[in-house]
Amino acid sequence: MSSTTGTSPPARAGGLWTLPNLLSALRLLGVPLFLWALLTERDGLAVIILMASGITDYLDGWIARRFAMTSRVGAMLDPIADRLYIFTTVLGLAYREVIPWWVVAILIARDVLLSIMLLTVRDERSKGLPVHFVGKAATACLLYAFPLLLLAAGTGTLADISRPVGWAFAWWGMVLYWVSVVVYAVQVAAIRAQSGGERVH
């Protein structure tokens, strides 16, 4: 993850072939494999890939901060991998009727709204908004929820335990996902106000 408290530190330029970036790239390569496993009902493999994605998501951010390996490339790869896993998972789970389609609508609507907000600060968009703890916490909750909900699609004690825990994480993730929109809206408003002030001067 990019940050654990407050906002993430500014990314440094360069550092393409760093360990955090390689971990993020591996997460991206795992997306099509995960989708194939999910749609062909190889749930064990799908759960393992999701768990590996969550672990590497944490590790790439921790290594980047601990060993000063943050970079602009990593700052782009990490959220792209997060979004792809969220989209492929919710679409696949909805297709298999593990979750209702309104969950897909809630999550996609949030990202559409955020994209529209970013369009209003086009000059700053390439630099990226600071990654806030709320947004990362929301993503973490959803990445915890998905393998649990996938396990809940089965039968037996494990499925019975996974179902309520998975939905608890899913609800927390969806709520925090939309709370993060408010946080990012404040950041966008600050950028627009600053840009307006610079034009006046």
mmCIF file with all atom_site columns, C-alpha atoms in Angstrom:
data_model
loop_
_atom_site.group_PDB
_atom_site.id
_atom_site.type_symbol
_atom_site.label_atom_id
_atom_site.label_alt_id
_atom_site.label_comp_id
_atom_site.label_asym_id
_atom_site.label_entity_id
_atom_site.label_seq_id
_atom_site.pdbx_PDB_ins_code
_atom_site.Cartn_x
_atom_site.Cartn_y
_atom_site.Cartn_z
_atom_site.occupancy
_atom_site.B_iso_or_equiv
_atom_site.pdbx_formal_charge
_atom_site.auth_seq_id
_atom_site.auth_comp_id
_atom_site.auth_asym_id
_atom_site.auth_atom_id
_atom_site.pdbx_PDB_model_num
ATOM 1   C CA . MET A 1 1   ? 0.000   0.000   0.000   1.00 0.00 ? 1   MET A CA 1
ATOM 2   C CA . SER A 1 2   ? 1.122   3.517   -0.596  1.00 0.00 ? 2   SER A CA 1
ATOM 3   C CA . SER A 1 3   ? 0.463   4.853   2.864   1.00 0.00 ? 3   SER A CA 1
ATOM 4   C CA . THR A 1 4   ? -0.519  3.798   6.353   1.00 0.00 ? 4   THR A CA 1
ATOM 5   C CA . THR A 1 5   ? -0.982  7.154   8.057   1.00 0.00 ? 5   THR A CA 1
ATOM 6   C CA . GLY A 1 6   ? -2.172  10.471  6.734   1.00 0.00 ? 6   GLY A CA 1
ATOM 7   C CA . THR A 1 7   ? -1.144  11.118  3.175   1.00 0.00 ? 7   THR A CA 1
ATOM 8   C CA . SER A 1 8   ? 1.571   9.355   1.287   1.00 0.00 ? 8   SER A CA 1
ATOM 9   C CA . PRO A 1 9   ? 5.035   10.880  0.939   1.00 0.00 ? 9   PRO A CA 1
ATOM 10  C CA . PRO A 1 10  ? 5.790   12.514  -2.400  1.00 0.00 ? 10  PRO A CA 1
ATOM 11  C CA . ALA A 1 11  ? 7.101   10.072  -4.956  1.00 0.00 ? 11  ALA A CA 1
ATOM 12  C CA . ARG A 1 12  ? 10.618  10.481  -6.271  1.00 0.00 ? 12  ARG A CA 1
ATOM 13  C CA . ALA A 1 13  ? 11.312  10.401  -9.974  1.00 0.00 ? 13  ALA A CA 1
ATOM 14  C CA . GLY A 1 14  ? 13.137  7.441   -11.495 1.00 0.00 ? 14  GLY A CA 1
ATOM 15  C CA . GLY A 1 15  ? 13.761  4.078   -9.877  1.00 0.00 ? 15  GLY A CA 1
ATOM 16  C CA . LEU A 1 16  ? 12.008  1.997   -12.517 1.00 0.00 ? 16  LEU A CA 1
ATOM 17  C CA . TRP A 1 17  ? 13.496  -1.409  -11.655 1.00 0.00 ? 17  TRP A CA 1
ATOM 18  C CA . THR A 1 18  ? 13.005  -1.344  -7.912  1.00 0.00 ? 18  THR A CA 1
ATOM 19  C CA . LEU A 1 19  ? 11.651  -4.240  -5.861  1.00 0.00 ? 19  LEU A CA 1
ATOM 20  C CA . PRO A 1 20  ? 8.391   -2.392  -5.015  1.00 0.00 ? 20  PRO A CA 1
ATOM 21  C CA . ASN A 1 21  ? 7.776   -1.694  -8.710  1.00 0.00 ? 21  ASN A CA 1
ATOM 22  C CA . LEU A 1 22  ? 8.478   -5.327  -9.602  1.00 0.00 ? 22  LEU A CA 1
ATOM 23  C CA . LEU A 1 23  ? 5.974   -6.460  -6.959  1.00 0.00 ? 23  LEU A CA 1
ATOM 24  C CA . SER A 1 24  ? 3.364   -4.082  -8.402  1.00 0.00 ? 24  SER A CA 1
ATOM 25  C CA . ALA A 1 25  ? 4.105   -5.405  -11.901 1.00 0.00 ? 25  ALA A CA 1
ATOM 26  C CA . LEU A 1 26  ? 3.639   -8.986  -10.677 1.00 0.00 ? 26  LEU A CA 1
ATOM 27  C CA . ARG A 1 27  ? 0.285   -7.977  -9.207  1.00 0.00 ? 27  ARG A CA 1
ATOM 28  C CA . LEU A 1 28  ? -0.748  -6.628  -12.616 1.00 0.00 ? 28  LEU A CA 1
ATOM 29  C CA . LEU A 1 29  ? 0.356   -9.835  -14.348 1.00 0.00 ? 29  LEU A CA 1
ATOM 30  C CA . GLY A 1 30  ? -1.751  -11.792 -11.878 1.00 0.00 ? 30  GLY A CA 1
ATOM 31  C CA . VAL A 1 31  ? -4.988  -10.046 -12.907 1.00 0.00 ? 31  VAL A CA 1
ATOM 32  C CA . PRO A 1 32  ? -5.736  -12.121 -16.069 1.00 0.00 ? 32  PRO A CA 1
ATOM 33  C CA . LEU A 1 33  ? -4.753  -15.333 -14.274 1.00 0.00 ? 33  LEU A CA 1
ATOM 34  C CA . PHE A 1 34  ? -7.059  -14.446 -11.404 1.00 0.00 ? 34  PHE A CA 1
ATOM 35  C CA . LEU A 1 35  ? -9.948  -13.649 -13.764 1.00 0.00 ? 35  LEU A CA 1
ATOM 36  C CA . TRP A 1 36  ? -9.460  -16.947 -15.585 1.00 0.00 ? 36  TRP A CA 1
ATOM 37  C CA . ALA A 1 37  ? -9.447  -18.859 -12.288 1.00 0.00 ? 37  ALA A CA 1
ATOM 38  C CA . LEU A 1 38  ? -12.544 -17.021 -11.085 1.00 0.00 ? 38  LEU A CA 1
ATOM 39  C CA . LEU A 1 39  ? -14.601 -17.533 -14.244 1.00 0.00 ? 39  LEU A CA 1
ATOM 40  C CA . THR A 1 40  ? -13.624 -21.201 -14.559 1.00 0.00 ? 40  THR A CA 1
ATOM 41  C CA . GLU A 1 41  ? -14.549 -21.730 -10.893 1.00 0.00 ? 41  GLU A CA 1
ATOM 42  C CA . ARG A 1 42  ? -11.050 -22.662 -9.782  1.00 0.00 ? 42  ARG A CA 1
ATOM 43  C CA . ASP A 1 43  ? -11.831 -20.912 -6.519  1.00 0.00 ? 43  ASP A CA 1
ATOM 44  C CA . GLY A 1 44  ? -8.837  -22.208 -4.580  1.00 0.00 ? 44  GLY A CA 1
ATOM 45  C CA . LEU A 1 45  ? -6.418  -20.710 -7.103  1.00 0.00 ? 45  LEU A CA 1
ATOM 46  C CA . ALA A 1 46  ? -8.436  -17.488 -7.274  1.00 0.00 ? 46  ALA A CA 1
ATOM 47  C CA . VAL A 1 47  ? -8.331  -17.087 -3.484  1.00 0.00 ? 47  VAL A CA 1
ATOM 48  C CA . ILE A 1 48  ? -4.566  -17.732 -3.427  1.00 0.00 ? 48  ILE A CA 1
ATOM 49  C CA . ILE A 1 49  ? -3.990  -15.071 -6.109  1.00 0.00 ? 49  ILE A CA 1
ATOM 50  C CA . LEU A 1 50  ? -6.150  -12.563 -4.239  1.00 0.00 ? 50  LEU A CA 1
ATOM 51  C CA . MET A 1 51  ? -4.315  -13.247 -0.991  1.00 0.00 ? 51  MET A CA 1
ATOM 52  C CA . ALA A 1 52  ? -0.956  -12.895 -2.755  1.00 0.00 ? 52  ALA A CA 1
ATOM 53  C CA . SER A 1 53  ? -2.150  -9.600  -4.231  1.00 0.00 ? 53  SER A CA 1
ATOM 54  C CA . GLY A 1 54  ? -3.068  -8.277  -0.806  1.00 0.00 ? 54  GLY A CA 1
ATOM 55  C CA . ILE A 1 55  ? 0.270   -9.332  0.686   1.00 0.00 ? 55  ILE A CA 1
ATOM 56  C CA . THR A 1 56  ? 2.332   -7.828  -2.133  1.00 0.00 ? 56  THR A CA 1
ATOM 57  C CA . ASP A 1 57  ? 0.183   -4.673  -2.004  1.00 0.00 ? 57  ASP A CA 1
ATOM 58  C CA . TYR A 1 58  ? 1.312   -4.203  1.591   1.00 0.00 ? 58  TYR A CA 1
ATOM 59  C CA . LEU A 1 59  ? 4.914   -5.244  0.947   1.00 0.00 ? 59  LEU A CA 1
ATOM 60  C CA . ASP A 1 60  ? 5.564   -2.938  -2.007  1.00 0.00 ? 60  ASP A CA 1
ATOM 61  C CA . GLY A 1 61  ? 4.472   0.101   -0.015  1.00 0.00 ? 61  GLY A CA 1
ATOM 62  C CA . TRP A 1 62  ? 6.374   -0.924  3.117   1.00 0.00 ? 62  TRP A CA 1
ATOM 63  C CA . ILE A 1 63  ? 9.590   -1.643  1.205   1.00 0.00 ? 63  ILE A CA 1
ATOM 64  C CA . ALA A 1 64  ? 9.286   1.603   -0.758  1.00 0.00 ? 64  ALA A CA 1
ATOM 65  C CA . ARG A 1 65  ? 8.958   3.659   2.427   1.00 0.00 ? 65  ARG A CA 1
ATOM 66  C CA . ARG A 1 66  ? 11.432  1.685   4.532   1.00 0.00 ? 66  ARG A CA 1
ATOM 67  C CA . PHE A 1 67  ? 14.237  1.718   1.968   1.00 0.00 ? 67  PHE A CA 1
ATOM 68  C CA . ALA A 1 68  ? 13.450  5.040   0.227   1.00 0.00 ? 68  ALA A CA 1
ATOM 69  C CA . MET A 1 69  ? 12.429  3.364   -3.037  1.00 0.00 ? 69  MET A CA 1
ATOM 70  C CA . THR A 1 70  ? 9.350   5.461   -3.748  1.00 0.00 ? 70  THR A CA 1
ATOM 71  C CA . SER A 1 71  ? 8.979   6.507   -7.382  1.00 0.00 ? 71  SER A CA 1
ATOM 72  C CA . ARG A 1 72  ? 6.453   8.044   -9.759  1.00 0.00 ? 72  ARG A CA 1
ATOM 73  C CA . VAL A 1 73  ? 6.211   4.715   -11.586 1.00 0.00 ? 73  VAL A CA 1
ATOM 74  C CA . GLY A 1 74  ? 5.319   2.934   -8.353  1.00 0.00 ? 74  GLY A CA 1
ATOM 75  C CA . ALA A 1 75  ? 2.810   5.647   -7.459  1.00 0.00 ? 75  ALA A CA 1
ATOM 76  C CA . MET A 1 76  ? 1.030   4.904   -10.756 1.00 0.00 ? 76  MET A CA 1
ATOM 77  C CA . LEU A 1 77  ? 1.319   1.099   -10.768 1.00 0.00 ? 77  LEU A CA 1
ATOM 78  C CA . ASP A 1 78  ? -0.034  0.556   -7.253  1.00 0.00 ? 78  ASP A CA 1
ATOM 79  C CA . PRO A 1 79  ? -3.477  2.199   -7.704  1.00 0.00 ? 79  PRO A CA 1
ATOM 80  C CA . ILE A 1 80  ? -3.814  0.732   -11.212 1.00 0.00 ? 80  ILE A CA 1
ATOM 81  C CA . ALA A 1 81  ? -3.301  -2.768  -9.797  1.00 0.00 ? 81  ALA A CA 1
ATOM 82  C CA . ASP A 1 82  ? -5.779  -2.033  -6.973  1.00 0.00 ? 82  ASP A CA 1
ATOM 83  C CA . ARG A 1 83  ? -8.461  -0.836  -9.406  1.00 0.00 ? 83  ARG A CA 1
ATOM 84  C CA . LEU A 1 84  ? -7.985  -3.769  -11.774 1.00 0.00 ? 84  LEU A CA 1
ATOM 85  C CA . TYR A 1 85  ? -8.292  -6.335  -8.983  1.00 0.00 ? 85  TYR A CA 1
ATOM 86  C CA . ILE A 1 86  ? -11.385 -4.608  -7.602  1.00 0.00 ? 86  ILE A CA 1
ATOM 87  C CA . PHE A 1 87  ? -13.085 -4.333  -10.999 1.00 0.00 ? 87  PHE A CA 1
ATOM 88  C CA . THR A 1 88  ? -12.269 -7.856  -12.176 1.00 0.00 ? 88  THR A CA 1
ATOM 89  C CA . THR A 1 89  ? -13.268 -9.337  -8.828  1.00 0.00 ? 89  THR A CA 1
ATOM 90  C CA . VAL A 1 90  ? -16.622 -7.580  -8.454  1.00 0.00 ? 90  VAL A CA 1
ATOM 91  C CA . LEU A 1 91  ? -17.536 -8.229  -12.089 1.00 0.00 ? 91  LEU A CA 1
ATOM 92  C CA . GLY A 1 92  ? -16.539 -11.884 -11.815 1.00 0.00 ? 92  GLY A CA 1
ATOM 93  C CA . LEU A 1 93  ? -18.319 -12.403 -8.486  1.00 0.00 ? 93  LEU A CA 1
ATOM 94  C CA . ALA A 1 94  ? -21.455 -10.696 -9.790  1.00 0.00 ? 94  ALA A CA 1
ATOM 95  C CA . TYR A 1 95  ? -21.337 -12.790 -12.968 1.00 0.00 ? 95  TYR A CA 1
ATOM 96  C CA . ARG A 1 96  ? -21.195 -15.908 -10.813 1.00 0.00 ? 96  ARG A CA 1
ATOM 97  C CA . GLU A 1 97  ? -24.007 -14.500 -8.619  1.00 0.00 ? 97  GLU A CA 1
ATOM 98  C CA . VAL A 1 98  ? -21.835 -14.505 -5.502  1.00 0.00 ? 98  VAL A CA 1
ATOM 99  C CA . ILE A 1 99  ? -22.596 -10.802 -4.959  1.00 0.00 ? 99  ILE A CA 1
ATOM 100 C CA . PRO A 1 100 ? -25.495 -8.695  -6.293  1.00 0.00 ? 100 PRO A CA 1
ATOM 101 C CA . TRP A 1 101 ? -24.955 -6.308  -9.210  1.00 0.00 ? 101 TRP A CA 1
ATOM 102 C CA . TRP A 1 102 ? -25.770 -3.268  -7.058  1.00 0.00 ? 102 TRP A CA 1
ATOM 103 C CA . VAL A 1 103 ? -22.414 -3.765  -5.325  1.00 0.00 ? 103 VAL A CA 1
ATOM 104 C CA . VAL A 1 104 ? -20.735 -3.423  -8.726  1.00 0.00 ? 104 VAL A CA 1
ATOM 105 C CA . ALA A 1 105 ? -22.734 -0.256  -9.402  1.00 0.00 ? 105 ALA A CA 1
ATOM 106 C CA . ILE A 1 106 ? -21.736 1.316   -6.057  1.00 0.00 ? 106 ILE A CA 1
ATOM 107 C CA . LEU A 1 107 ? -18.023 0.700   -6.602  1.00 0.00 ? 107 LEU A CA 1
ATOM 108 C CA . ILE A 1 108 ? -17.913 1.709   -10.267 1.00 0.00 ? 108 ILE A CA 1
ATOM 109 C CA . ALA A 1 109 ? -20.002 4.844   -9.648  1.00 0.00 ? 109 ALA A CA 1
ATOM 110 C CA . ARG A 1 110 ? -17.457 6.004   -7.077  1.00 0.00 ? 110 ARG A CA 1
ATOM 111 C CA . ASP A 1 111 ? -14.534 5.694   -9.486  1.00 0.00 ? 111 ASP A CA 1
ATOM 112 C CA . VAL A 1 112 ? -16.501 7.383   -12.277 1.00 0.00 ? 112 VAL A CA 1
ATOM 113 C CA . LEU A 1 113 ? -17.256 10.314  -9.969  1.00 0.00 ? 113 LEU A CA 1
ATOM 114 C CA . LEU A 1 114 ? -13.612 10.526  -8.881  1.00 0.00 ? 114 LEU A CA 1
ATOM 115 C CA . SER A 1 115 ? -12.480 10.505  -12.521 1.00 0.00 ? 115 SER A CA 1
ATOM 116 C CA . ILE A 1 116 ? -14.851 13.362  -13.311 1.00 0.00 ? 116 ILE A CA 1
ATOM 117 C CA . MET A 1 117 ? -13.434 15.362  -10.398 1.00 0.00 ? 117 MET A CA 1
ATOM 118 C CA . LEU A 1 118 ? -9.895  14.776  -11.667 1.00 0.00 ? 118 LEU A CA 1
ATOM 119 C CA . LEU A 1 119 ? -10.894 16.126  -15.075 1.00 0.00 ? 119 LEU A CA 1
ATOM 120 C CA . THR A 1 120 ? -11.568 19.472  -13.408 1.00 0.00 ? 120 THR A CA 1
ATOM 121 C CA . VAL A 1 121 ? -7.911  19.719  -12.380 1.00 0.00 ? 121 VAL A CA 1
ATOM 122 C CA . ARG A 1 122 ? -6.406  18.479  -15.640 1.00 0.00 ? 122 ARG A CA 1
ATOM 123 C CA . ASP A 1 123 ? -3.099  20.337  -15.200 1.00 0.00 ? 123 ASP A CA 1
ATOM 124 C CA . GLU A 1 124 ? -2.458  18.649  -11.850 1.00 0.00 ? 124 GLU A CA 1
ATOM 125 C CA . ARG A 1 125 ? -3.847  15.242  -12.748 1.00 0.00 ? 125 ARG A CA 1
ATOM 126 C CA . SER A 1 126 ? -0.568  13.928  -14.143 1.00 0.00 ? 126 SER A CA 1
ATOM 127 C CA . LYS A 1 127 ? 1.049   14.529  -10.747 1.00 0.00 ? 127 LYS A CA 1
ATOM 128 C CA . GLY A 1 128 ? -1.646  12.533  -8.998  1.00 0.00 ? 128 GLY A CA 1
ATOM 129 C CA . LEU A 1 129 ? -3.579  13.344  -5.858  1.00 0.00 ? 129 LEU A CA 1
ATOM 130 C CA . PRO A 1 130 ? -1.928  12.459  -2.554  1.00 0.00 ? 130 PRO A CA 1
ATOM 131 C CA . VAL A 1 131 ? -3.056  8.944   -1.593  1.00 0.00 ? 131 VAL A CA 1
ATOM 132 C CA . HIS A 1 132 ? -5.066  9.265   1.607   1.00 0.00 ? 132 HIS A CA 1
ATOM 133 C CA . PHE A 1 133 ? -5.323  6.678   4.368   1.00 0.00 ? 133 PHE A CA 1
ATOM 134 C CA . VAL A 1 134 ? -9.117  6.460   3.962   1.00 0.00 ? 134 VAL A CA 1
ATOM 135 C CA . GLY A 1 135 ? -8.826  5.426   0.320   1.00 0.00 ? 135 GLY A CA 1
ATOM 136 C CA . LYS A 1 136 ? -6.176  2.821   1.093   1.00 0.00 ? 136 LYS A CA 1
ATOM 137 C CA . ALA A 1 137 ? -8.201  1.502   4.049   1.00 0.00 ? 137 ALA A CA 1
ATOM 138 C CA . ALA A 1 138 ? -11.225 1.143   1.764   1.00 0.00 ? 138 ALA A CA 1
ATOM 139 C CA . THR A 1 139 ? -9.189  -0.787  -0.788  1.00 0.00 ? 139 THR A CA 1
ATOM 140 C CA . ALA A 1 140 ? -7.731  -3.009  1.943   1.00 0.00 ? 140 ALA A CA 1
ATOM 141 C CA . CYS A 1 141 ? -11.211 -3.838  3.283   1.00 0.00 ? 141 CYS A CA 1
ATOM 142 C CA . LEU A 1 142 ? -12.408 -4.769  -0.203  1.00 0.00 ? 142 LEU A CA 1
ATOM 143 C CA . LEU A 1 143 ? -9.346  -6.909  -0.888  1.00 0.00 ? 143 LEU A CA 1
ATOM 144 C CA . TYR A 1 144 ? -9.998  -8.725  2.412   1.00 0.00 ? 144 TYR A CA 1
ATOM 145 C CA . ALA A 1 145 ? -13.697 -9.072  1.581   1.00 0.00 ? 145 ALA A CA 1
ATOM 146 C CA . PHE A 1 146 ? -13.363 -10.629 -1.874  1.00 0.00 ? 146 PHE A CA 1
ATOM 147 C CA . PRO A 1 147 ? -11.530 -13.876 -1.011  1.00 0.00 ? 147 PRO A CA 1
ATOM 148 C CA . LEU A 1 148 ? -13.832 -14.346 1.982   1.00 0.00 ? 148 LEU A CA 1
ATOM 149 C CA . LEU A 1 149 ? -16.937 -13.882 -0.177  1.00 0.00 ? 149 LEU A CA 1
ATOM 150 C CA . LEU A 1 150 ? -15.481 -16.296 -2.703  1.00 0.00 ? 150 LEU A CA 1
ATOM 151 C CA . LEU A 1 151 ? -14.966 -18.865 0.060   1.00 0.00 ? 151 LEU A CA 1
ATOM 152 C CA . ALA A 1 152 ? -18.527 -18.158 1.219   1.00 0.00 ? 152 ALA A CA 1
ATOM 153 C CA . ALA A 1 153 ? -19.813 -19.323 -2.163  1.00 0.00 ? 153 ALA A CA 1
ATOM 154 C CA . GLY A 1 154 ? -18.978 -22.875 -1.106  1.00 0.00 ? 154 GLY A CA 1
ATOM 155 C CA . THR A 1 155 ? -20.527 -25.044 1.575   1.00 0.00 ? 155 THR A CA 1
ATOM 156 C CA . GLY A 1 156 ? -19.508 -26.130 5.024   1.00 0.00 ? 156 GLY A CA 1
ATOM 157 C CA . THR A 1 157 ? -18.179 -24.500 8.163   1.00 0.00 ? 157 THR A CA 1
ATOM 158 C CA . LEU A 1 158 ? -15.542 -22.406 6.377   1.00 0.00 ? 158 LEU A CA 1
ATOM 159 C CA . ALA A 1 159 ? -18.171 -20.923 4.056   1.00 0.00 ? 159 ALA A CA 1
ATOM 160 C CA . ASP A 1 160 ? -20.500 -20.200 6.981   1.00 0.00 ? 160 ASP A CA 1
ATOM 161 C CA . ILE A 1 161 ? -17.739 -18.357 8.842   1.00 0.00 ? 161 ILE A CA 1
ATOM 162 C CA . SER A 1 162 ? -16.461 -16.517 5.764   1.00 0.00 ? 162 SER A CA 1
ATOM 163 C CA . ARG A 1 163 ? -19.863 -15.161 4.733   1.00 0.00 ? 163 ARG A CA 1
ATOM 164 C CA . PRO A 1 164 ? -20.583 -12.699 7.599   1.00 0.00 ? 164 PRO A CA 1
ATOM 165 C CA . VAL A 1 165 ? -16.932 -11.682 7.937   1.00 0.00 ? 165 VAL A CA 1
ATOM 166 C CA . GLY A 1 166 ? -16.639 -11.135 4.189   1.00 0.00 ? 166 GLY A CA 1
ATOM 167 C CA . TRP A 1 167 ? -19.773 -8.987  4.044   1.00 0.00 ? 167 TRP A CA 1
ATOM 168 C CA . ALA A 1 168 ? -18.603 -6.988  7.076   1.00 0.00 ? 168 ALA A CA 1
ATOM 169 C CA . PHE A 1 169 ? -15.381 -6.119  5.239   1.00 0.00 ? 169 PHE A CA 1
ATOM 170 C CA . ALA A 1 170 ? -17.354 -5.433  2.059   1.00 0.00 ? 170 ALA A CA 1
ATOM 171 C CA . TRP A 1 171 ? -19.687 -2.955  3.782   1.00 0.00 ? 171 TRP A CA 1
ATOM 172 C CA . TRP A 1 172 ? -16.812 -1.190  5.531   1.00 0.00 ? 172 TRP A CA 1
ATOM 173 C CA . GLY A 1 173 ? -14.962 -1.041  2.227   1.00 0.00 ? 173 GLY A CA 1
ATOM 174 C CA . MET A 1 174 ? -17.931 0.421   0.336   1.00 0.00 ? 174 MET A CA 1
ATOM 175 C CA . VAL A 1 175 ? -18.611 3.041   3.017   1.00 0.00 ? 175 VAL A CA 1
ATOM 176 C CA . LEU A 1 176 ? -14.947 4.073   3.256   1.00 0.00 ? 176 LEU A CA 1
ATOM 177 C CA . TYR A 1 177 ? -14.723 4.048   -0.552  1.00 0.00 ? 177 TYR A CA 1
ATOM 178 C CA . TRP A 1 178 ? -17.346 6.790   -0.678  1.00 0.00 ? 178 TRP A CA 1
ATOM 179 C CA . VAL A 1 179 ? -15.921 8.639   2.334   1.00 0.00 ? 179 VAL A CA 1
ATOM 180 C CA . SER A 1 180 ? -12.667 8.823   0.396   1.00 0.00 ? 180 SER A CA 1
ATOM 181 C CA . VAL A 1 181 ? -14.539 10.633  -2.388  1.00 0.00 ? 181 VAL A CA 1
ATOM 182 C CA . VAL A 1 182 ? -15.232 13.443  0.076   1.00 0.00 ? 182 VAL A CA 1
ATOM 183 C CA . VAL A 1 183 ? -11.559 13.501  1.080   1.00 0.00 ? 183 VAL A CA 1
ATOM 184 C CA . TYR A 1 184 ? -10.422 13.674  -2.536  1.00 0.00 ? 184 TYR A CA 1
ATOM 185 C CA . ALA A 1 185 ? -13.080 16.296  -3.327  1.00 0.00 ? 185 ALA A CA 1
ATOM 186 C CA . VAL A 1 186 ? -11.516 18.517  -0.653  1.00 0.00 ? 186 VAL A CA 1
ATOM 187 C CA . GLN A 1 187 ? -8.087  17.959  -2.227  1.00 0.00 ? 187 GLN A CA 1
ATOM 188 C CA . VAL A 1 188 ? -9.440  18.800  -5.695  1.00 0.00 ? 188 VAL A CA 1
ATOM 189 C CA . ALA A 1 189 ? -11.101 21.956  -4.353  1.00 0.00 ? 189 ALA A CA 1
ATOM 190 C CA . ALA A 1 190 ? -7.809  23.018  -2.753  1.00 0.00 ? 190 ALA A CA 1
ATOM 191 C CA . ILE A 1 191 ? -5.948  22.457  -6.042  1.00 0.00 ? 191 ILE A CA 1
ATOM 192 C CA . ARG A 1 192 ? -8.522  24.479  -7.968  1.00 0.00 ? 192 ARG A CA 1
ATOM 193 C CA . ALA A 1 193 ? -8.379  27.281  -5.413  1.00 0.00 ? 193 ALA A CA 1
ATOM 194 C CA . GLN A 1 194 ? -4.583  27.340  -5.551  1.00 0.00 ? 194 GLN A CA 1
ATOM 195 C CA . SER A 1 195 ? -4.610  27.338  -9.370  1.00 0.00 ? 195 SER A CA 1
ATOM 196 C CA . GLY A 1 196 ? -7.117  30.177  -9.358  1.00 0.00 ? 196 GLY A CA 1
ATOM 197 C CA . GLY A 1 197 ? -4.952  32.190  -6.990  1.00 0.00 ? 197 GLY A CA 1
ATOM 198 C CA . GLU A 1 198 ? -1.873  31.654  -9.164  1.00 0.00 ? 198 GLU A CA 1
ATOM 199 C CA . ARG A 1 199 ? -3.732  32.885  -12.260 1.00 0.00 ? 199 ARG A CA 1
ATOM 200 C CA . VAL A 1 200 ? -4.871  35.991  -10.382 1.00 0.00 ? 200 VAL A CA 1
ATOM 201 C CA . HIS A 1 201 ? -1.276  36.839  -9.458  1.00 0.00 ? 201 HIS A CA 1
#
